[in-house]
PDB file of C-alpha atoms in Angstrom:
ATOM      1  CA  MET M 164      62.155 -74.491-117.027  1.00  0.00           C
ATOM      2  CA  SER M 165      58.727 -74.420-115.390  1.00  0.00           C
ATOM      3  CA  LYS M 166      57.153 -73.058-118.599  1.00  0.00           C
ATOM      4  CA  ILE M 167      58.492 -76.059-120.487  1.00  0.00           C
ATOM      5  CA  ARG M 168      57.187 -78.408-117.809  1.00  0.00           C
ATOM      6  CA  ILE M 169      53.733 -76.759-117.894  1.00  0.00           C
ATOM      7  CA  LEU M 170      53.679 -76.877-121.683  1.00  0.00           C
ATOM      8  CA  SER M 171      54.705 -80.538-121.833  1.00  0.00           C
ATOM      9  CA  THR M 172      52.215 -81.480-119.106  1.00  0.00           C
ATOM     10  CA  THR M 173      49.435 -79.668-120.975  1.00  0.00           C
ATOM     11  CA  LEU M 174      50.416 -81.365-124.217  1.00  0.00           C
ATOM     12  CA  LEU M 175      50.443 -84.786-122.561  1.00  0.00           C
ATOM     13  CA  ALA M 176      47.059 -84.192-120.930  1.00  0.00           C
ATOM     14  CA  THR M 177      45.565 -83.037-124.227  1.00  0.00           C
ATOM     15  CA  THR M 178      46.923 -86.118-126.012  1.00  0.00           C
ATOM     16  CA  LEU M 179      45.504 -88.430-123.372  1.00  0.00           C
ATOM     17  CA  LEU M 180      42.094 -86.776-123.639  1.00  0.00           C
ATOM     18  CA  VAL M 181      41.980 -86.843-127.446  1.00  0.00           C
ATOM     19  CA  GLN M 182      43.040 -90.485-127.919  1.00  0.00           C
ATOM     20  CA  PRO M 183      39.910 -92.133-126.424  1.00  0.00           C
ATOM     21  CA  ALA M 184      37.622 -89.811-128.373  1.00  0.00           C
ATOM     22  CA  MET M 185      39.483 -90.572-131.595  1.00  0.00           C
ATOM     23  CA  ALA M 186      39.304 -94.324-130.897  1.00  0.00           C
ATOM     24  CA  GLN M 187      35.534 -94.097-130.414  1.00  0.00           C
ATOM     25  CA  ASN M 188      35.216 -92.042-133.585  1.00  0.00           C
ATOM     26  CA  LYS M 189      37.279 -94.585-135.540  1.00  0.00           C
ATOM     27  CA  ALA M 190      35.134 -97.435-134.194  1.00  0.00           C
ATOM     28  CA  ALA M 191      31.931 -95.654-135.201  1.00  0.00           C
ATOM     29  CA  ILE M 192      33.273 -94.949-138.679  1.00  0.00           C
ATOM     30  CA  GLY M 193      34.450 -98.552-138.985  1.00  0.00           C
ATOM     31  CA  LYS M 194      30.986 -99.847-138.110  1.00  0.00           C
ATOM     32  CA  SER M 195      29.358 -97.476-140.604  1.00  0.00           C
ATOM     33  CA  VAL M 196      31.827 -98.543-143.294  1.00  0.00           C
ATOM     34  CA  THR M 197      30.950-102.205-142.731  1.00  0.00           C
ATOM     35  CA  GLU M 198      27.215-101.504-142.990  1.00  0.00           C
ATOM     36  CA  PHE M 199      27.711 -99.253-146.025  1.00  0.00           C
ATOM     37  CA  HIS M 200      29.750-101.988-147.703  1.00  0.00           C
ATOM     38  CA  LYS M 201      26.876-104.467-147.319  1.00  0.00           C
ATOM     39  CA  VAL M 202      24.400-102.102-148.982  1.00  0.00           C
ATOM     40  CA  SER M 203      26.921-101.252-151.701  1.00  0.00           C
ATOM     41  CA  GLN M 204      27.489-104.936-152.430  1.00  0.00           C
ATOM     42  CA  SER M 205      23.735-105.502-152.626  1.00  0.00           C
ATOM     43  CA  LEU M 206      23.513-102.712-155.208  1.00  0.00           C
ATOM     44  CA  ALA M 207      26.364-104.243-157.217  1.00  0.00           C
ATOM     45  CA  ALA M 208      24.629-107.651-157.160  1.00  0.00           C
ATOM     46  CA  SER M 209      21.348-106.087-158.228  1.00  0.00           C
ATOM     47  CA  LEU M 210      23.113-104.208-161.017  1.00  0.00           C
ATOM     48  CA  SER M 211      24.653-107.470-162.213  1.00  0.00           C
ATOM     49  CA  ASP M 212      21.248-109.179-162.140  1.00  0.00           C
ATOM     50  CA  LEU M 213      19.696-106.374-164.174  1.00  0.00           C
ATOM     51  CA  ALA M 214      22.479-106.611-166.760  1.00  0.00           C
ATOM     52  CA  LYS M 215      21.762-110.345-167.133  1.00  0.00           C
ATOM     53  CA  ARG M 216      18.032-109.721-167.454  1.00  0.00           C
ATOM     54  CA  ALA M 217      18.668-107.231-170.261  1.00  0.00           C
ATOM     55  CA  GLY M 218      19.969-110.061-172.425  1.00  0.00           C
ATOM     56  CA  THR M 219      16.578-111.788-172.546  1.00  0.00           C
ATOM     57  CA  ALA M 220      14.294-108.778-172.205  1.00  0.00           C
ATOM     58  CA  SER M 221      11.833-107.439-174.762  1.00  0.00           C
ATOM     59  CA  PRO M 222      13.104-104.550-176.902  1.00  0.00           C
ATOM     60  CA  ASN M 223      11.298-101.927-174.775  1.00  0.00           C
ATOM     61  CA  ASP M 224      12.434-103.485-171.486  1.00  0.00           C
ATOM     62  CA  LYS M 225      15.959-103.789-172.882  1.00  0.00           C
ATOM     63  CA  GLU M 226      16.018-100.046-173.594  1.00  0.00           C
ATOM     64  CA  MET M 227      14.658 -99.220-170.135  1.00  0.00           C
ATOM     65  CA  LEU M 228      17.213-101.547-168.505  1.00  0.00           C
ATOM     66  CA  LYS M 229      20.013 -99.878-170.436  1.00  0.00           C
ATOM     67  CA  LEU M 230      18.969 -96.507-169.014  1.00  0.00           C
ATOM     68  CA  VAL M 231      18.572 -97.965-165.517  1.00  0.00           C
ATOM     69  CA  THR M 232      21.914 -99.776-165.468  1.00  0.00           C
ATOM     70  CA  ASN M 233      23.779 -96.745-166.828  1.00  0.00           C
ATOM     71  CA  GLN M 234      22.401 -94.569-164.042  1.00  0.00           C
ATOM     72  CA  LEU M 235      22.901 -97.200-161.340  1.00  0.00           C
ATOM     73  CA  SER M 236      26.507 -97.627-162.470  1.00  0.00           C
ATOM     74  CA  LEU M 237      27.166 -93.959-161.713  1.00  0.00           C
ATOM     75  CA  VAL M 238      25.797 -94.380-158.187  1.00  0.00           C
ATOM     76  CA  ASP M 239      27.781 -97.582-157.734  1.00  0.00           C
ATOM     77  CA  ALA M 240      31.026 -95.859-158.749  1.00  0.00           C
ATOM     78  CA  THR M 241      30.332 -92.925-156.429  1.00  0.00           C
ATOM     79  CA  ALA M 242      29.514 -95.316-153.591  1.00  0.00           C
ATOM     80  CA  ASP M 243      32.830 -97.090-154.182  1.00  0.00           C
ATOM     81  CA  GLY M 244      34.607 -93.773-153.680  1.00  0.00           C
ATOM     82  CA  VAL M 245      32.681 -93.121-150.459  1.00  0.00           C
ATOM     83  CA  LEU M 246      33.525 -96.601-149.240  1.00  0.00           C
ATOM     84  CA  ALA M 247      37.237 -96.177-149.983  1.00  0.00           C
ATOM     85  CA  LEU M 248      37.397 -92.859-148.138  1.00  0.00           C
ATOM     86  CA  GLY M 249      35.417 -94.337-145.252  1.00  0.00           C
ATOM     87  CA  VAL M 250      37.976 -97.118-144.939  1.00  0.00           C
ATOM     88  CA  VAL M 251      40.784 -94.561-144.929  1.00  0.00           C
ATOM     89  CA  ALA M 252      39.029 -92.508-142.237  1.00  0.00           C
ATOM     90  CA  ALA M 253      38.555 -95.633-140.116  1.00  0.00           C
ATOM     91  CA  GLU M 254      42.212 -96.653-140.436  1.00  0.00           C
ATOM     92  CA  VAL M 255      44.164 -93.422-139.925  1.00  0.00           C
ATOM     93  CA  ARG M 256      46.053 -93.008-136.674  1.00  0.00           C
ATOM     94  CA  ASP M 257      46.462 -89.273-136.509  1.00  0.00           C
ATOM     95  CA  ALA M 258      43.740 -86.727-135.713  1.00  0.00           C
ATOM     96  CA  GLY M 259      44.971 -84.421-138.467  1.00  0.00           C
ATOM     97  CA  ASP M 260      44.874 -87.199-141.042  1.00  0.00           C
ATOM     98  CA  MET M 261      41.405 -88.191-139.864  1.00  0.00           C
ATOM     99  CA  ALA M 262      40.201 -84.611-140.300  1.00  0.00           C
ATOM    100  CA  ILE M 263      41.519 -84.582-143.863  1.00  0.00           C
ATOM    101  CA  ALA M 264      39.959 -87.966-144.655  1.00  0.00           C
ATOM    102  CA  LYS M 265      36.625 -86.868-143.181  1.00  0.00           C
ATOM    103  CA  LYS M 266      36.730 -83.660-145.227  1.00  0.00           C
ATOM    104  CA  HIS M 267      37.173 -85.616-148.453  1.00  0.00           C
ATOM    105  CA  LEU M 268      34.580 -88.155-147.315  1.00  0.00           C
ATOM    106  CA  ALA M 269      32.084 -85.344-146.725  1.00  0.00           C
ATOM    107  CA  THR M 270      32.696 -84.011-150.237  1.00  0.00           C
ATOM    108  CA  ARG M 271      32.169 -87.435-151.788  1.00  0.00           C
ATOM    109  CA  CYS M 272      29.090 -87.989-149.601  1.00  0.00           C
ATOM    110  CA  THR M 273      27.578 -84.749-150.853  1.00  0.00           C
ATOM    111  CA  ALA M 274      27.939 -86.059-154.399  1.00  0.00           C
ATOM    112  CA  LEU M 275      26.470 -89.435-153.407  1.00  0.00           C
ATOM    113  CA  LYS M 276      23.464 -87.847-151.706  1.00  0.00           C
ATOM    114  CA  SER M 277      22.763 -85.713-154.751  1.00  0.00           C
ATOM    115  CA  ILE M 278      23.136 -88.485-157.304  1.00  0.00           C
ATOM    116  CA  SER M 279      21.267 -91.056-155.217  1.00  0.00           C
ATOM    117  CA  GLU M 280      18.288 -88.759-154.739  1.00  0.00           C
ATOM    118  CA  ALA M 281      18.085 -87.944-158.445  1.00  0.00           C
ATOM    119  CA  THR M 282      18.712 -91.552-159.471  1.00  0.00           C
ATOM    120  CA  GLY M 283      16.050 -92.844-157.101  1.00  0.00           C
ATOM    121  CA  LYS M 284      13.441 -90.648-158.762  1.00  0.00           C
ATOM    122  CA  TYR M 285      14.663 -91.369-162.279  1.00  0.00           C
ATOM    123  CA  VAL M 286      14.896 -95.140-161.857  1.00  0.00           C
ATOM    124  CA  GLY M 287      11.508 -95.184-160.155  1.00  0.00           C
ATOM    125  CA  SER M 288       9.955 -93.517-163.182  1.00  0.00           C
ATOM    126  CA  LEU M 289      11.635 -95.999-165.528  1.00  0.00           C
ATOM    127  CA  ALA M 290      10.493 -99.011-163.480  1.00  0.00           C
ATOM    128  CA  SER M 291       6.868 -98.251-164.311  1.00  0.00           C
ATOM    129  CA  ASN M 292       7.718 -98.622-168.017  1.00  0.00           C
ATOM    130  CA  ILE M 293       9.101-102.150-167.676  1.00  0.00           C
ATOM    131  CA  ALA M 294       6.619-104.858-168.623  1.00  0.00           C
ATOM    132  CA  ALA M 295       8.296-107.850-166.962  1.00  0.00           C
ATOM    133  CA  VAL M 296       7.065-107.908-163.370  1.00  0.00           C
ATOM    134  CA  ALA M 297      10.156-109.584-161.886  1.00  0.00           C
ATOM    135  CA  THR M 298      12.465-107.185-163.701  1.00  0.00           C
ATOM    136  CA  SER M 299      10.440-104.195-162.567  1.00  0.00           C
ATOM    137  CA  ALA M 300      10.628-105.495-158.996  1.00  0.00           C
ATOM    138  CA  GLU M 301      14.429-105.815-159.274  1.00  0.00           C
ATOM    139  CA  VAL M 302      14.636-102.244-160.577  1.00  0.00           C
ATOM    140  CA  ASN M 303      12.588-101.064-157.602  1.00  0.00           C
ATOM    141  CA  LYS M 304      14.867-103.019-155.263  1.00  0.00           C
ATOM    142  CA  SER M 305      17.873-101.277-156.826  1.00  0.00           C
ATOM    143  CA  ARG M 306      16.151 -97.929-156.424  1.00  0.00           C
ATOM    144  CA  ASP M 307      15.599 -98.636-152.723  1.00  0.00           C
ATOM    145  CA  LEU M 308      19.270 -99.562-152.302  1.00  0.00           C
ATOM    146  CA  VAL M 309      20.339 -96.342-154.010  1.00  0.00           C
ATOM    147  CA  VAL M 310      18.177 -94.315-151.640  1.00  0.00           C
ATOM    148  CA  GLN M 311      19.616 -96.236-148.664  1.00  0.00           C
ATOM    149  CA  LEU M 312      23.156 -95.396-149.759  1.00  0.00           C
ATOM    150  CA  GLY M 313      22.384 -91.678-149.930  1.00  0.00           C
ATOM    151  CA  GLN M 314      20.802 -91.742-146.475  1.00  0.00           C
ATOM    152  CA  HIS M 315      23.359 -94.055-144.861  1.00  0.00           C
ATOM    153  CA  ALA M 316      24.953 -93.173-141.514  1.00  0.00           C
ATOM    154  CA  LEU M 317      28.415 -93.042-143.109  1.00  0.00           C
ATOM    155  CA  CYS M 318      27.338 -89.930-145.002  1.00  0.00           C
ATOM    156  CA  ASN M 319      24.939 -88.693-142.322  1.00  0.00           C
ATOM    157  CA  PRO M 320      26.749 -89.177-139.000  1.00  0.00           C
ATOM    158  CA  GLY M 321      24.068 -87.322-137.017  1.00  0.00           C
ATOM    159  CA  LYS M 322      21.382 -89.718-138.247  1.00  0.00           C
ATOM    160  CA  ALA M 323      23.061 -92.903-137.026  1.00  0.00           C
TER     161      ALA M 323
END
């Protein structure tokens, strides 16, 4: 009987210790998700603006914008996946479920970091080939947003 009492007391104490830490972790993830969402929405708006600009661009700029928007769309889709998993991680109620969500989030973040780094370089090189100054500036803004997403605290918890 005393073994059961010791075991249940230990289990209760462990649960009480883990709950505040998990609540803090959920709050931190929730804050990161909110910030990540803002940057992701800015990228989506910039992508939309670039698609509109392509309609009136010169033939060379139109070709460059096609390449830029195709690449930015890949980052945007990957960022949407990171955002969705971040929301799940912020909403789960069980430590085991949170560990699973964070594992999948880390995998998606690895992909986002890789694609955002490569896209940042690629889009930066294309921006210099765009003649319209305002369009080139919007491409550079998009590039900066892509880099921000790859370096965001949601995917780099130690750099918060």
